[in-house]
GROMACS .gro file of C-alpha atoms in nm:
model
  337
    1MET     CA    1  12.751  10.614   8.924
    2ALA     CA    2  12.445  10.424   8.804
    3ARG     CA    3  12.105  10.573   8.863
    4ALA     CA    4  11.760  10.422   8.910
    5ARG     CA    5  11.547  10.477   8.599
    6ASN     CA    6  11.202  10.367   8.467
    7ILE     CA    7  11.130  10.092   8.206
    8LYS     CA    8  10.791  10.042   8.068
    9PRO     CA    9  10.597   9.728   7.937
   10GLY     CA   10  10.614   9.865   7.583
   11PHE     CA   11  11.000   9.829   7.572
   12PHE     CA   12  10.953   9.453   7.550
   13LYS     CA   13  10.731   9.464   7.247
   14ASN     CA   14  10.933   9.718   7.045
   15GLU     CA   15  10.974   9.541   6.704
   16ASP     CA   16  11.286   9.738   6.585
   17LEU     CA   17  11.442   9.667   6.908
   18SER     CA   18  11.375   9.298   6.864
   19ASP     CA   19  11.602   9.279   6.565
   20LEU     CA   20  11.903   9.341   6.792
   21THR     CA   21  12.076   9.093   7.013
   22PRO     CA   22  11.960   9.035   7.378
   23TYR     CA   23  12.292   9.177   7.504
   24THR     CA   24  12.243   9.493   7.285
   25ARG     CA   25  11.887   9.538   7.411
   26LEU     CA   26  11.997   9.489   7.777
   27LEU     CA   27  12.274   9.730   7.713
   28PHE     CA   28  12.033   9.997   7.595
   29VAL     CA   29  11.847   9.964   7.923
   30GLY     CA   30  12.176   9.985   8.116
   31LEU     CA   31  12.260  10.311   7.926
   32TRP     CA   32  11.980  10.470   8.070
   33CYS     CA   33  12.111  10.409   8.425
   34LEU     CA   34  12.451  10.536   8.332
   35ALA     CA   35  12.329  10.850   8.149
   36ASP     CA   36  12.286  11.185   8.328
   37ARG     CA   37  11.961  11.369   8.354
   38ASP     CA   38  11.997  11.490   8.011
   39GLY     CA   39  12.052  11.139   7.860
   40LEU     CA   40  12.420  11.198   7.795
   41LEU     CA   41  12.726  10.986   7.879
   42GLU     CA   42  13.081  10.939   7.784
   43ASP     CA   43  13.141  10.683   7.505
   44ARG     CA   44  13.384  10.472   7.684
   45PRO     CA   45  13.310  10.097   7.595
   46LYS     CA   46  13.555   9.945   7.839
   47ARG     CA   47  13.414  10.146   8.128
   48ILE     CA   48  13.051  10.075   8.013
   49LYS     CA   49  13.133   9.704   8.013
   50GLY     CA   50  13.283   9.722   8.350
   51GLU     CA   51  12.965   9.873   8.486
   52LEU     CA   52  12.704   9.678   8.315
   53PHE     CA   53  12.857   9.351   8.214
   54PRO     CA   54  13.144   9.278   8.454
   55TYR     CA   55  13.102   8.903   8.415
   56GLU     CA   56  13.012   8.858   8.062
   57ASN     CA   57  13.211   8.819   7.740
   58VAL     CA   58  13.049   9.095   7.526
   59ASP     CA   59  13.168   9.315   7.248
   60ILE     CA   60  13.027   9.641   7.397
   61ASN     CA   61  13.167   9.864   7.116
   62GLN     CA   62  12.974   9.648   6.864
   63CYS     CA   63  12.671   9.666   7.073
   64LEU     CA   64  12.692  10.031   7.091
   65GLN     CA   65  12.734  10.071   6.725
   66ASP     CA   66  12.437   9.844   6.656
   67LEU     CA   67  12.223  10.075   6.872
   68HIS     CA   68  12.364  10.369   6.693
   69GLU     CA   69  12.300  10.243   6.365
   70ALA     CA   70  11.931  10.130   6.458
   71GLY     CA   71  11.869  10.484   6.576
   72PHE     CA   72  11.832  10.406   6.943
   73ILE     CA   73  12.140  10.611   7.045
   74LEU     CA   74  12.358  10.868   6.900
   75ARG     CA   75  12.748  10.849   6.923
   76TYR     CA   76  12.920  11.184   6.851
   77GLU     CA   77  13.250  11.362   6.911
   78VAL     CA   78  13.323  11.695   7.047
   79ASP     CA   79  13.677  11.842   7.056
   80GLY     CA   80  13.829  11.494   7.023
   81GLU     CA   81  13.612  11.332   7.295
   82ARG     CA   82  13.341  11.084   7.220
   83PHE     CA   83  12.995  11.079   7.381
   84ILE     CA   84  12.661  10.913   7.363
   85SER     CA   85  12.328  11.076   7.334
   86ILE     CA   86  11.992  10.887   7.409
   87PRO     CA   87  11.729  11.070   7.203
   88LYS     CA   88  11.393  11.138   7.374
   89PHE     CA   89  11.544  11.041   7.709
   90SER     CA   90  11.377  11.328   7.889
   91ASN     CA   91  11.037  11.218   7.743
   92HIS     CA   92  11.055  10.885   7.899
   93GLN     CA   93  11.253  10.938   8.221
   94ASN     CA   94  11.190  11.145   8.536
   95PRO     CA   95  11.530  11.237   8.683
   96HIS     CA   96  11.527  11.341   9.042
   97HIS     CA   97  11.517  11.709   9.083
   98ARG     CA   98  11.836  11.707   9.301
   99GLU     CA   99  12.028  11.524   9.028
  100ALA     CA  100  12.341  11.713   8.904
  101ILE     CA  101  12.317  11.913   8.589
  102SER     CA  102  12.490  11.751   8.301
  103LYS     CA  103  12.851  11.848   8.224
  104ILE     CA  104  12.864  11.665   7.886
  105PRO     CA  105  12.861  11.872   7.583
  106LYS     CA  106  12.573  11.833   7.361
  107LEU     CA  107  12.581  11.754   6.997
  108ASP     CA  108  12.582  12.059   6.775
  109GLN     CA  109  12.320  11.942   6.542
  110ASP     CA  110  12.374  12.250   6.286
  111LYS     CA  111  12.704  12.091   6.175
  112GLY     CA  112  12.517  11.776   6.066
  113LYS     CA  113  12.254  11.940   5.853
  114GLN     CA  114  12.207  11.880   5.487
  115GLN     CA  115  11.992  12.076   5.233
  116ALA     CA  116  11.663  11.901   5.160
  117ASP     CA  117  11.650  11.735   4.821
  118PRO     CA  118  11.325  11.873   4.642
  119ASN     CA  119  11.298  11.538   4.438
  120GLN     CA  120  11.277  11.334   4.746
  121GLY     CA  121  10.981  11.309   5.001
  122GLU     CA  122  11.228  11.296   5.284
  123VAL     CA  123  11.584  11.366   5.323
  124MET     CA  124  11.772  11.238   5.641
  125PRO     CA  125  12.094  11.416   5.735
  126LYS     CA  126  12.430  11.233   5.750
  127ASN     CA  127  12.458  11.027   6.074
  128SER     CA  128  12.097  11.093   6.148
  129LEU     CA  129  11.891  10.868   6.397
  130GLY     CA  130  11.603  10.869   6.167
  131LEU     CA  131  11.437  11.105   6.404
  132SER     CA  132  11.248  11.368   6.212
  133SER     CA  133  11.187  11.570   6.512
  134GLU     CA  134  11.578  11.636   6.554
  135PHE     CA  135  11.573  11.832   6.242
  136PRO     CA  136  11.227  11.986   6.220
  137ASP     CA  137  11.305  12.205   5.895
  138GLN     CA  138  11.387  11.877   5.699
  139GLY     CA  139  11.169  11.590   5.564
  140GLU     CA  140  10.810  11.577   5.514
  141ASP     CA  141  10.559  11.824   5.668
  142LYS     CA  142  10.422  11.553   5.875
  143PRO     CA  143  10.700  11.419   6.104
  144THR     CA  144  10.760  11.063   6.111
  145LYS     CA  145  10.755  10.868   6.433
  146SER     CA  146  11.090  10.793   6.583
  147ARG     CA  147  11.222  10.468   6.701
  148ALA     CA  148  11.291  10.606   7.029
  149ASP     CA  149  10.914  10.710   7.049
  150SER     CA  150  10.808  10.371   6.963
  151LEU     CA  151  10.992  10.231   7.267
  152ILE     CA  152  10.683  10.347   7.489
  153PRO     CA  153  10.366  10.287   7.301
  154ASP     CA  154  10.165  10.302   7.614
  155SER     CA  155  10.197  10.665   7.646
  156LEU     CA  156   9.912  10.717   7.889
  157ILE     CA  157  10.119  10.555   8.158
  158PRO     CA  158  10.266  10.823   8.391
  159ASP     CA  159  10.630  10.880   8.375
  160SER     CA  160  10.677  10.938   8.725
  161LEU     CA  161  10.761  10.581   8.856
  162ILE     CA  162  10.923  10.482   9.163
  163PRO     CA  163  11.285  10.386   9.085
  164ASP     CA  164  11.324  10.004   9.043
  165SER     CA  165  10.935   9.963   9.049
  166LEU     CA  166  10.652   9.957   8.781
  167ILE     CA  167  10.406  10.114   9.016
  168PRO     CA  168  10.306  10.456   8.893
  169LEU     CA  169  10.292  10.736   9.145
  170PRO     CA  170  10.182  11.107   9.114
  171PRO     CA  171  10.448  11.358   9.106
  172ILE     CA  172  10.558  11.552   9.404
  173THR     CA  173  10.365  11.871   9.407
  174ASP     CA  174  10.474  12.215   9.494
  175SER     CA  175  10.367  12.325   9.837
  176LYS     CA  176  10.342  12.699   9.686
  177ASP     CA  177  10.057  12.565   9.438
  178SER     CA  178   9.902  12.342   9.700
  179HIS     CA  179   9.572  12.430   9.892
  180LYS     CA  180   9.499  12.343  10.243
  181LYS     CA  181   9.212  12.387  10.494
  182VAL     CA  182   9.211  12.422  10.867
  183VAL     CA  183   8.971  12.230  11.070
  184VAL     CA  184   8.925  12.189  11.444
  185VAL     CA  185   8.987  11.837  11.571
  186GLY     CA  186   9.064  11.774  11.941
  187ASP     CA  187   9.007  12.146  12.014
  188ARG     CA  188   9.312  12.231  11.810
  189ASP     CA  189   9.383  12.338  11.436
  190LEU     CA  190   9.453  12.061  11.205
  191HIS     CA  191   9.597  12.170  10.876
  192VAL     CA  192   9.476  11.939  10.602
  193PHE     CA  193   9.640  11.959  10.252
  194ASN     CA  194   9.501  11.841   9.925
  195SER     CA  195   9.820  11.657   9.865
  196VAL     CA  196   9.953  11.391  10.109
  197ILE     CA  197  10.285  11.473   9.997
  198ASP     CA  198  10.259  11.834  10.103
  199GLN     CA  199  10.095  11.693  10.419
  200TYR     CA  200  10.399  11.510  10.498
  201LYS     CA  201  10.623  11.797  10.424
  202HIS     CA  202  10.433  12.040  10.644
  203TYR     CA  203  10.465  11.816  10.952
  204PHE     CA  204  10.800  11.660  10.885
  205ASN     CA  205  10.980  11.939  10.693
  206PHE     CA  206  11.105  11.731  10.402
  207ASP     CA  207  10.997  11.543  10.095
  208PRO     CA  208  10.903  11.183  10.160
  209ASN     CA  209  11.100  10.915   9.962
  210PRO     CA  210  10.944  10.715   9.698
  211THR     CA  211  10.860  10.429   9.928
  212ILE     CA  212  10.669  10.656  10.160
  213ARG     CA  213  10.508  10.815   9.865
  214GLN     CA  214  10.379  10.509   9.733
  215LEU     CA  215  10.253  10.411  10.081
  216LEU     CA  216  10.061  10.736  10.144
  217HIS     CA  217   9.865  10.691   9.823
  218SER     CA  218   9.792  10.336   9.911
  219TYR     CA  219   9.623  10.464  10.216
  220LEU     CA  220   9.392  10.687  10.005
  221ASP     CA  221   9.323  10.392   9.778
  222ASP     CA  222   9.223  10.192  10.095
  223GLY     CA  223   8.954  10.455  10.183
  224ILE     CA  224   9.153  10.667  10.442
  225GLN     CA  225   9.060  11.019  10.431
  226THR     CA  226   9.330  11.283  10.399
  227ASP     CA  227   9.236  11.456  10.732
  228MET     CA  228   9.307  11.126  10.917
  229ILE     CA  229   9.653  11.117  10.765
  230ALA     CA  230   9.691  11.485  10.879
  231TRP     CA  231   9.574  11.385  11.227
  232VAL     CA  232   9.824  11.097  11.282
  233MET     CA  233  10.109  11.319  11.125
  234ARG     CA  234  10.007  11.603  11.374
  235TYR     CA  235   9.990  11.343  11.675
  236ALA     CA  236  10.345  11.216  11.589
  237ALA     CA  237  10.492  11.559  11.537
  238GLU     CA  238  10.361  11.698  11.879
  239LYS     CA  239  10.519  11.403  12.033
  240GLY     CA  240  10.850  11.466  11.865
  241LYS     CA  241  10.830  11.132  11.666
  242ALA     CA  242  10.917  11.065  11.298
  243TRP     CA  243  10.688  10.910  11.030
  244ASP     CA  244  10.730  10.561  11.163
  245TYR     CA  245  10.540  10.663  11.471
  246ALA     CA  246  10.258  10.812  11.267
  247LYS     CA  247  10.244  10.501  11.040
  248GLY     CA  248  10.210  10.260  11.321
  249THR     CA  249   9.916  10.483  11.484
  250LEU     CA  250   9.752  10.493  11.158
  251GLU     CA  251   9.769  10.114  11.088
  252LYS     CA  252   9.654  10.039  11.442
  253MET     CA  253   9.353  10.288  11.398
  254PHE     CA  254   9.271  10.141  11.056
  255VAL     CA  255   9.215   9.785  11.194
  256GLN     CA  256   8.970   9.937  11.429
  257GLY     CA  257   8.773  10.079  11.142
  258VAL     CA  258   8.898  10.447  11.190
  259ARG     CA  259   8.887  10.617  10.849
  260ASN     CA  260   8.881  11.005  10.925
  261ALA     CA  261   9.011  11.267  11.161
  262GLU     CA  262   8.721  11.287  11.393
  263GLN     CA  263   8.699  10.914  11.440
  264SER     CA  264   9.081  10.923  11.505
  265GLU     CA  265   9.027  11.180  11.778
  266GLN     CA  266   8.750  10.969  11.947
  267ALA     CA  267   8.960  10.664  11.932
  268HIS     CA  268   9.247  10.838  12.100
  269GLN     CA  269   9.020  10.978  12.376
  270GLU     CA  270   8.880  10.629  12.427
  271TYR     CA  271   9.230  10.495  12.468
  272LEU     CA  272   9.310  10.756  12.718
  273ARG     CA  273   9.004  10.650  12.913
  274GLN     CA  274   9.095  10.297  12.917
  275GLN     CA  275   9.465  10.370  13.032
  276THR     CA  276   9.326  10.567  13.329
  277ALA     CA  277   9.089  10.288  13.430
  278LYS     CA  278   9.371  10.035  13.436
  279LYS     CA  279   9.582  10.241  13.686
  280VAL     CA  280   9.597  10.094  14.031
  281VAL     CA  281   9.481  10.325  14.334
  282PRO     CA  282   9.788  10.384  14.545
  283ILE     CA  283   9.761  10.241  14.913
  284ARG     CA  284   9.798  10.483  15.178
  285GLY     CA  285   9.961  10.386  15.504
  286SER     CA  286  10.168  10.082  15.580
  287HIS     CA  287   9.887   9.845  15.600
  288PRO     CA  288   9.650   9.741  15.312
  289ARG     CA  289   9.299   9.859  15.317
  290GLU     CA  290   9.038   9.603  15.479
  291ASP     CA  291   8.859   9.538  15.167
  292GLN     CA  292   9.165   9.433  14.980
  293LEU     CA  293   9.261   9.163  15.221
  294PRO     CA  294   9.188   8.787  15.142
  295ALA     CA  295   8.853   8.663  15.271
  296SER     CA  296   9.034   8.420  15.507
  297VAL     CA  297   9.229   8.705  15.679
  298GLN     CA  298   8.906   8.905  15.704
  299LYS     CA  299   8.733   8.615  15.890
  300GLN     CA  300   9.024   8.569  16.130
  301LYS     CA  301   9.022   8.933  16.208
  302GLU     CA  302   8.653   8.921  16.277
  303MET     CA  303   8.711   8.636  16.509
  304GLU     CA  304   8.985   8.816  16.712
  305SER     CA  305   8.754   9.114  16.749
  306SER     CA  306   8.483   8.900  16.869
  307GLY     CA  307   8.711   8.758  17.156
  308ALA     CA  308   8.722   8.392  17.020
  309PHE     CA  309   9.094   8.380  17.061
  310GLU     CA  310   9.131   8.540  17.398
  311ALA     CA  311   9.331   8.355  17.667
  312LYS     CA  312   9.125   8.177  17.947
  313GLY     CA  313   9.399   8.262  18.242
  314LYS     CA  314   9.437   7.906  18.359
  315LYS     CA  315   9.730   7.816  18.591
  316ILE     CA  316   9.922   7.485  18.668
  317ALA     CA  317   9.754   7.475  19.008
  318ASP     CA  318   9.409   7.450  18.814
  319ASP     CA  319   9.520   7.109  18.653
  320PRO     CA  320   9.566   6.821  18.904
  321GLU     CA  321   9.790   6.625  18.680
  322LEU     CA  322  10.025   6.919  18.611
  323SER     CA  323  10.044   6.986  18.986
  324LYS     CA  324  10.146   6.621  19.070
  325MET     CA  325  10.427   6.630  18.804
  326LEU     CA  326  10.554   6.957  18.948
  327ALA     CA  327  10.557   6.840  19.299
  328ASN     CA  328  10.746   6.514  19.206
  329LEU     CA  329  11.026   6.725  19.023
  330ASN     CA  330  11.057   6.958  19.334
  331GLY     CA  331  11.098   6.655  19.573
  332GLN     CA  332  11.369   6.489  19.342
  333ARG     CA  333  11.548   6.835  19.325
  334ALA     CA  334  11.544   6.846  19.715
  335ALA     CA  335  11.692   6.506  19.747
  336GLY     CA  336  11.975   6.597  19.520
  337LYS     CA  337  11.871   6.336  19.254
   0.00000   0.00000   0.00000
């Protein structure tokens, strides 16, 4: 299975590598992805082609041989099986600590040693990569620089890069060596670690993935204090929430100008006060309170209470016209009409 590895800008400026074909250079990078944590893999050209160049017509065996002769890889055989070693692989890669231990046998370098010739300033053993560091007891007193070393001239760039990314990140620290302080925020203890990685592991119980690691350090670059990151993690953990909840809380507070734990607590308390103020007071009984009725209804109730709508108590006999109409109807009914 292919693995994510690191590639640095110095790779593209390597003069020795530039003498090889583009396919060979690309193959070299691909070998890093196929190699195990010790920089070893099986020398099986057909399988390598299927993994790295499934759609290209490339002579992988020849490309491997070119890399071998140029000193960028070492092809060797153990008990009739062929393998590939990438010199200095561990110096330029940072395999994940959970990556499986290599099961590939390493080259027995003692078998390839030759006696140094006193008439020569430097003698290389047979099938050597040209790496004096492989055979410290041979050659000049001052070791020569290997081609594998020259791949990464910018040696000051950290090796611990996010897989598939050029952004350097600090390595994951060991919690046993990390220091923390306990401060009281919101009337409760807040555990603040020196490392945001250890901070994450304290509240969420596992290592953050590379993307979260990058994000946590970007928060520090933006001026967010470590204790604020601790506060939002504690806030999420107390609610039984995961990192995404803490991330959302932090980003909302960041927009409000919050940068430390004390400001975080103050912003949270203000939020709670606003939520309480928005709550509607429940109405007791089956009728609304008088002060919640529309103005028109209140006016009508006032008129009713003042007797403006009380009945006058008039009868038909009090109206001459209605009395006459009633008498005519009674007469017609009596006549049978």
